[in-house]
Amino acid sequence: MLTTMTPEEYGETAAAIEAQIARVIVGQRELVRQVVVCLLCEGHVLLEGVPGLGKTQLLKTLSGAVDLAFSRIQFTPDLMPADILGTQVLEEDESGHRHFRFRPGPIFASLVLADEVNRATPKTQSALLEAMQERAVTVAGETRPLPRPFLVMATQNPIEMEGTYPLPEAQLDRFLLKVLVPFPPAADLVAVVERTTGDHRVSVEAVADDTVLSAMVDLTRQVPAASNVVQHAVDLVVATHPSHGEAPAAVRQYVRFGASPRGAQALVLAAKAMALLDGRPNAASADVRSVAHAALRHRLVLGYEAVADGMSADEVVDEILKAVPEPSTGLRGAP
């Protein structure tokens, strides 16, 4: 049974997972890399993009590249918490005695695809809160652990607001990264059309199981991050708060509430995974900056001024990165 993993094996396995995904998903390398980073950090990921960009297909393909229990939940307005968590059912045994038995819901899987998560009511959305944070669910007074690794992969459509319920900040904060799915370039779109309108079907092979992935998650957390790298992540998060004296002008003007401590944790943890994927033994401040948009964009609460001026969260993060320069000793590869 594999309990440890070398950085070389880590990189080879991650590359194999990405290669399997590339058999189905055309291009989108940065998108795939960020989703894989969440897998290696055992952190939840939120994909946002217009319909038809392959968000669901990407996550289903990821589930095929790893040998983990997978479930898909299609979020709709009539979905109830019990449809996600499970419920107590009354059964009668052969002797005629009746008893309650817990029937687990689709949340009891290692990879959970929450498709169009913003279509369910807040009551149903809240069913994911304990699972995402505690890796356990409480039903009928009993707390039941979820399998490990455990990862919620959610999708949402940003342009269709009718009949949707925006995720509350407390739930958004539980996603390690929020990844925007871009429209593919023309060359990739040609390949997508050719691949999806022919009779050739591509199969995806599982190249890692729960034991391997658990070892990769453990190794990710063991990557050293120098004190100046951690301090840089903290400085970026502090700069998102308009009440802070050194906050950039854009933050003071457009941001109502800044990122929580989970933002700093996400920056450092994702930076560690990025370092290993790049073949380096330690995280650098450049790794922190490379994941800043994905780790912070959903943790900023913008005010009405941002809407009026057309200011996006990513543009605010750009201003933060300009205002908080990279420390000179935090370059990639620095010990």
Coordinates of C-alpha atoms in Angstrom, one line a residue:
M1 CA 0.0 0.0 0.0
L2 CA 1.5 3.3 -1.1
T3 CA 1.9 5.8 1.8
T4 CA 4.6 8.1 0.6
M5 CA 5.4 9.7 -2.7
T6 CA 8.5 11.4 -4.2
P7 CA 8.2 14.7 -6.0
E8 CA 9.2 13.0 -9.2
E9 CA 6.3 10.5 -8.8
Y10 CA 4.0 13.4 -7.9
G11 CA 4.8 15.2 -11.1
E12 CA 4.5 12.1 -13.3
T13 CA 1.1 11.2 -11.8
A14 CA -0.2 14.8 -12.2
A15 CA 1.0 14.9 -15.8
A16 CA -0.7 11.6 -16.5
I17 CA -4.0 12.9 -15.1
E18 CA -3.7 16.0 -17.2
A19 CA -2.9 13.9 -20.3
Q20 CA -6.0 11.8 -19.8
I21 CA -8.1 15.0 -19.5
A22 CA -6.5 16.3 -22.7
R23 CA -7.9 13.3 -24.5
V24 CA -11.3 14.8 -24.1
I25 CA -10.8 18.5 -23.3
V26 CA -9.2 20.5 -26.1
G27 CA -6.8 23.2 -25.0
Q28 CA -7.7 25.0 -21.8
R29 CA -4.4 24.0 -20.2
E30 CA -4.5 26.7 -17.5
L31 CA -8.1 25.8 -16.6
V32 CA -7.2 22.1 -16.4
R33 CA -4.1 22.9 -14.3
Q34 CA -6.1 24.9 -11.7
V35 CA -8.7 22.1 -11.4
V36 CA -5.9 19.6 -10.9
V37 CA -4.3 21.9 -8.3
C38 CA -7.6 21.8 -6.3
L39 CA -7.6 18.0 -6.5
L40 CA -4.0 17.8 -5.2
C41 CA -4.9 20.2 -2.4
E42 CA -8.2 18.4 -1.6
G43 CA -9.8 21.8 -2.1
H44 CA -13.2 22.5 -3.6
V45 CA -13.4 24.2 -7.0
L46 CA -16.0 26.5 -8.5
L47 CA -16.1 26.7 -12.3
E48 CA -17.9 29.7 -13.8
G49 CA -18.6 30.1 -17.5
V50 CA -21.3 30.5 -20.1
P51 CA -23.1 27.3 -21.3
G52 CA -21.4 25.0 -23.7
L53 CA -17.8 25.5 -22.7
G54 CA -17.4 22.0 -21.3
K55 CA -17.4 22.7 -17.5
T56 CA -19.4 19.6 -16.7
Q57 CA -17.5 17.5 -19.2
L58 CA -14.2 18.6 -17.7
L59 CA -15.2 17.5 -14.2
K60 CA -16.7 14.2 -15.5
T61 CA -13.4 13.6 -17.4
L62 CA -11.4 14.2 -14.2
S63 CA -13.5 11.7 -12.4
G64 CA -12.6 9.2 -15.1
A65 CA -8.9 9.9 -14.8
V66 CA -8.9 9.0 -11.1
D67 CA -10.3 5.9 -9.6
L68 CA -12.5 7.5 -7.0
A69 CA -16.2 7.2 -6.2
F70 CA -18.0 9.9 -8.3
S71 CA -21.5 11.3 -8.1
R72 CA -23.3 14.1 -10.0
I73 CA -26.0 16.3 -8.5
Q74 CA -28.1 18.4 -10.9
F75 CA -29.1 21.4 -8.8
T76 CA -32.7 22.5 -9.4
P77 CA -35.1 24.8 -7.5
D78 CA -37.1 21.8 -6.2
L79 CA -34.0 19.9 -4.9
M80 CA -34.1 19.3 -1.2
P81 CA -31.3 18.8 1.4
A82 CA -32.3 15.2 1.9
D83 CA -31.7 14.6 -1.9
I84 CA -28.0 15.5 -1.3
L85 CA -27.3 14.2 2.2
G86 CA -29.5 11.2 2.4
T87 CA -32.4 10.3 4.8
Q88 CA -33.7 7.8 7.3
V89 CA -35.9 5.1 5.7
L90 CA -38.2 2.8 7.6
E91 CA -37.6 -0.9 6.8
E92 CA -39.1 -4.1 7.9
D93 CA -36.9 -7.2 8.3
E94 CA -37.9 -10.8 7.8
S95 CA -39.2 -11.2 11.4
G96 CA -41.6 -8.3 10.9
H97 CA -39.7 -5.8 13.0
R98 CA -39.4 -2.3 11.7
H99 CA -36.4 -0.1 12.1
F100 CA -34.8 3.0 10.5
R101 CA -31.9 2.7 8.3
F102 CA -29.8 5.6 6.9
R103 CA -29.7 5.7 3.1
P104 CA -26.7 7.9 2.1
G105 CA -27.2 10.5 -0.5
P106 CA -24.9 11.4 -3.4
I107 CA -22.7 13.5 -1.1
F108 CA -21.1 10.3 0.1
A109 CA -18.5 10.1 -2.8
S110 CA -15.0 11.3 -3.1
L111 CA -15.7 13.5 -6.2
V112 CA -19.1 15.3 -6.1
L113 CA -20.1 17.3 -9.1
A114 CA -22.6 20.1 -8.1
D115 CA -23.9 21.1 -11.5
E116 CA -25.4 24.6 -11.8
V117 CA -25.2 24.9 -8.0
N118 CA -26.8 28.4 -8.0
R119 CA -30.1 27.0 -9.3
A120 CA -31.0 25.4 -5.9
T121 CA -32.6 27.4 -3.1
P122 CA -30.4 28.7 -0.2
K123 CA -31.9 25.9 2.0
T124 CA -30.5 23.3 -0.3
Q125 CA -27.2 25.1 -0.9
S126 CA -26.6 25.1 2.8
A127 CA -26.6 21.3 2.8
L128 CA -23.1 21.5 1.4
L129 CA -21.7 23.8 4.1
E130 CA -20.8 21.2 6.7
A131 CA -19.6 18.7 4.1
M132 CA -17.3 21.2 2.4
Q133 CA -15.7 22.4 5.7
E134 CA -15.9 19.4 8.1
R135 CA -15.7 16.6 5.5
A136 CA -18.7 15.1 7.4
V137 CA -22.5 15.5 7.4
T138 CA -25.0 15.4 10.3
V139 CA -28.3 13.6 9.6
A140 CA -30.8 12.6 12.3
G141 CA -28.5 13.6 15.1
E142 CA -25.6 11.5 13.9
T143 CA -22.4 12.9 12.3
R144 CA -21.1 10.7 9.5
P145 CA -17.6 11.1 7.9
L146 CA -17.2 11.5 4.2
P147 CA -14.7 9.4 2.2
R148 CA -11.2 10.9 1.7
P149 CA -10.1 12.5 -0.4
F150 CA -13.3 14.5 -0.7
L151 CA -13.8 17.3 -3.3
V152 CA -16.8 19.3 -4.4
M153 CA -16.6 20.5 -8.0
A154 CA -19.4 23.0 -8.7
T155 CA -20.4 24.9 -11.8
Q156 CA -22.5 28.0 -12.4
N157 CA -23.6 30.1 -15.3
P158 CA -22.8 33.9 -14.8
I159 CA -25.2 35.3 -17.4
E160 CA -28.5 33.7 -16.5
M161 CA -29.8 35.2 -13.3
E162 CA -33.5 34.4 -13.6
G163 CA -34.4 31.5 -11.3
T164 CA -31.0 31.3 -9.7
Y165 CA -29.9 32.0 -6.1
P166 CA -26.4 33.5 -5.7
L167 CA -24.2 31.5 -3.4
P168 CA -23.7 33.2 0.0
E169 CA -20.2 34.5 0.9
A170 CA -19.9 31.8 3.6
Q171 CA -20.2 29.1 1.0
L172 CA -18.1 30.8 -1.6
D173 CA -15.3 31.1 1.0
R174 CA -15.2 27.3 1.2
F175 CA -14.1 26.9 -2.4
L176 CA -10.3 26.9 -2.6
L177 CA -10.4 28.4 -6.1
K178 CA -12.9 30.0 -8.4
V179 CA -11.9 29.4 -12.0
L180 CA -13.3 31.3 -14.9
V181 CA -13.8 29.2 -18.0
P182 CA -12.8 31.2 -21.1
F183 CA -14.2 30.9 -24.6
P184 CA -11.8 28.7 -26.7
P185 CA -9.8 30.2 -29.5
A186 CA -10.9 29.4 -33.1
A187 CA -8.3 26.7 -33.6
D188 CA -9.4 24.9 -30.5
L189 CA -13.0 25.3 -31.4
V190 CA -12.3 23.6 -34.8
A191 CA -10.8 20.7 -32.9
V192 CA -13.8 20.6 -30.5
V193 CA -16.3 20.4 -33.4
E194 CA -14.4 17.8 -35.3
R195 CA -14.0 15.7 -32.1
T196 CA -17.6 15.9 -31.0
T197 CA -19.4 15.5 -34.4
G198 CA -17.6 12.4 -35.6
D199 CA -18.0 8.7 -34.7
H200 CA -14.7 8.4 -32.8
R201 CA -15.2 8.1 -29.1
V202 CA -12.3 8.6 -26.7
S203 CA -12.1 6.6 -23.5
V204 CA -10.4 7.9 -20.4
E205 CA -8.3 5.6 -18.2
A206 CA -7.9 5.9 -14.5
V207 CA -4.2 6.6 -13.7
A208 CA -4.5 7.2 -9.9
D209 CA -6.6 5.8 -7.0
D210 CA -7.5 7.1 -3.6
T211 CA -4.2 5.8 -2.0
V212 CA -2.1 7.6 -4.6
L213 CA -4.1 10.8 -4.4
S214 CA -4.0 10.8 -0.6
A215 CA -0.2 10.5 -0.8
M216 CA -0.2 13.4 -3.3
V217 CA -2.3 15.6 -1.0
D218 CA 0.0 14.8 1.9
L219 CA 3.1 15.7 -0.1
T220 CA 1.5 19.0 -1.2
R221 CA 1.1 20.0 2.4
Q222 CA 4.7 19.0 3.2
V223 CA 6.2 21.5 0.6
P224 CA 8.1 24.2 2.5
A225 CA 7.1 27.8 2.2
A226 CA 9.5 30.4 3.5
S227 CA 8.3 32.9 6.0
N228 CA 8.5 35.7 3.4
V229 CA 6.3 33.7 1.1
V230 CA 3.7 33.2 3.7
Q231 CA 4.0 36.9 4.6
H232 CA 3.4 37.9 1.0
A233 CA 0.2 35.8 0.9
V234 CA -0.9 37.5 4.1
D235 CA 0.0 40.9 2.7
L236 CA -2.2 40.3 -0.4
V237 CA -5.1 39.3 1.8
V238 CA -4.8 42.2 4.1
A239 CA -4.6 44.5 1.1
T240 CA -8.1 43.4 0.1
H241 CA -9.7 45.1 3.2
P242 CA -10.8 48.7 2.6
S243 CA -10.3 49.5 6.3
H244 CA -6.6 48.7 6.1
G245 CA -4.4 51.8 5.9
E246 CA -2.3 50.6 3.0
A247 CA -5.2 49.2 0.9
P248 CA -5.0 50.3 -2.8
A249 CA -7.4 53.1 -3.9
A250 CA -9.4 50.5 -5.9
V251 CA -10.0 48.5 -2.8
R252 CA -11.1 51.5 -0.7
Q253 CA -13.4 52.6 -3.5
Y254 CA -14.9 49.4 -4.7
V255 CA -14.6 46.7 -2.0
R256 CA -17.1 46.4 0.9
F257 CA -15.5 43.3 2.5
G258 CA -12.1 41.8 1.9
A259 CA -11.0 38.2 1.8
S260 CA -11.1 36.0 4.9
P261 CA -8.1 34.0 6.4
R262 CA -9.1 31.2 4.2
G263 CA -7.9 33.4 1.3
A264 CA -4.4 33.3 2.7
Q265 CA -4.6 29.6 3.3
A266 CA -5.7 29.0 -0.3
L267 CA -2.9 31.2 -1.7
V268 CA -0.2 29.2 0.2
L269 CA -1.7 25.8 -0.3
A270 CA -2.3 26.3 -4.0
A271 CA 1.2 27.8 -4.4
K272 CA 2.7 24.6 -2.9
A273 CA 0.9 22.5 -5.5
M274 CA 2.0 24.8 -8.3
A275 CA 5.6 24.5 -7.1
L276 CA 5.5 20.7 -7.2
L277 CA 3.9 20.7 -10.6
D278 CA 6.6 22.9 -11.8
G279 CA 9.3 20.5 -10.5
R280 CA 10.5 22.7 -7.6
P281 CA 10.8 21.6 -4.0
N282 CA 9.5 24.7 -2.3
A283 CA 6.8 27.3 -2.8
A284 CA 7.8 30.8 -3.9
S285 CA 6.0 34.2 -3.9
A286 CA 5.7 33.9 -7.6
D287 CA 3.5 30.8 -7.1
V288 CA 1.4 32.8 -4.7
R289 CA 0.9 35.5 -7.2
S290 CA 0.1 33.0 -10.0
V291 CA -3.0 31.8 -8.1
A292 CA -4.0 35.2 -6.7
H293 CA -7.0 35.7 -9.0
A294 CA -8.4 32.3 -8.6
A295 CA -8.0 32.3 -4.8
L296 CA -9.3 35.9 -4.2
R297 CA -11.9 36.8 -6.9
H298 CA -14.8 35.0 -5.1
R299 CA -13.7 36.3 -1.7
L300 CA -14.1 40.0 -2.5
V301 CA -17.5 41.6 -1.8
L302 CA -17.8 44.5 -4.3
G303 CA -20.0 47.5 -3.7
Y304 CA -22.4 49.3 -6.0
E305 CA -19.6 51.6 -7.1
A306 CA -17.9 48.6 -8.8
V307 CA -21.1 47.8 -10.7
A308 CA -21.6 51.3 -11.8
D309 CA -18.0 51.7 -13.0
G310 CA -17.8 48.2 -14.5
M311 CA -15.1 47.2 -12.2
S312 CA -14.6 43.4 -11.8
A313 CA -13.1 41.5 -9.0
D314 CA -10.2 40.4 -11.2
E315 CA -9.4 44.1 -12.0
V316 CA -9.3 44.8 -8.2
V317 CA -6.9 41.9 -7.7
D318 CA -4.8 43.4 -10.5
E319 CA -4.5 46.6 -8.5
I320 CA -3.7 44.7 -5.3
L321 CA -0.9 42.8 -7.1
K322 CA 0.5 46.2 -8.3
A323 CA 0.3 47.7 -4.8
V324 CA 1.9 44.7 -3.1
P325 CA 5.1 44.0 -4.9
E326 CA 6.7 40.5 -4.9
P327 CA 9.5 40.3 -2.3
S328 CA 12.9 40.1 -3.8
T329 CA 13.8 36.9 -2.0
G330 CA 10.6 35.1 -3.1
L331 CA 11.5 34.3 -6.7
R332 CA 10.8 30.9 -8.1
G333 CA 13.4 28.4 -7.1
A334 CA 14.7 30.4 -4.1
P335 CA 15.3 28.3 -1.0

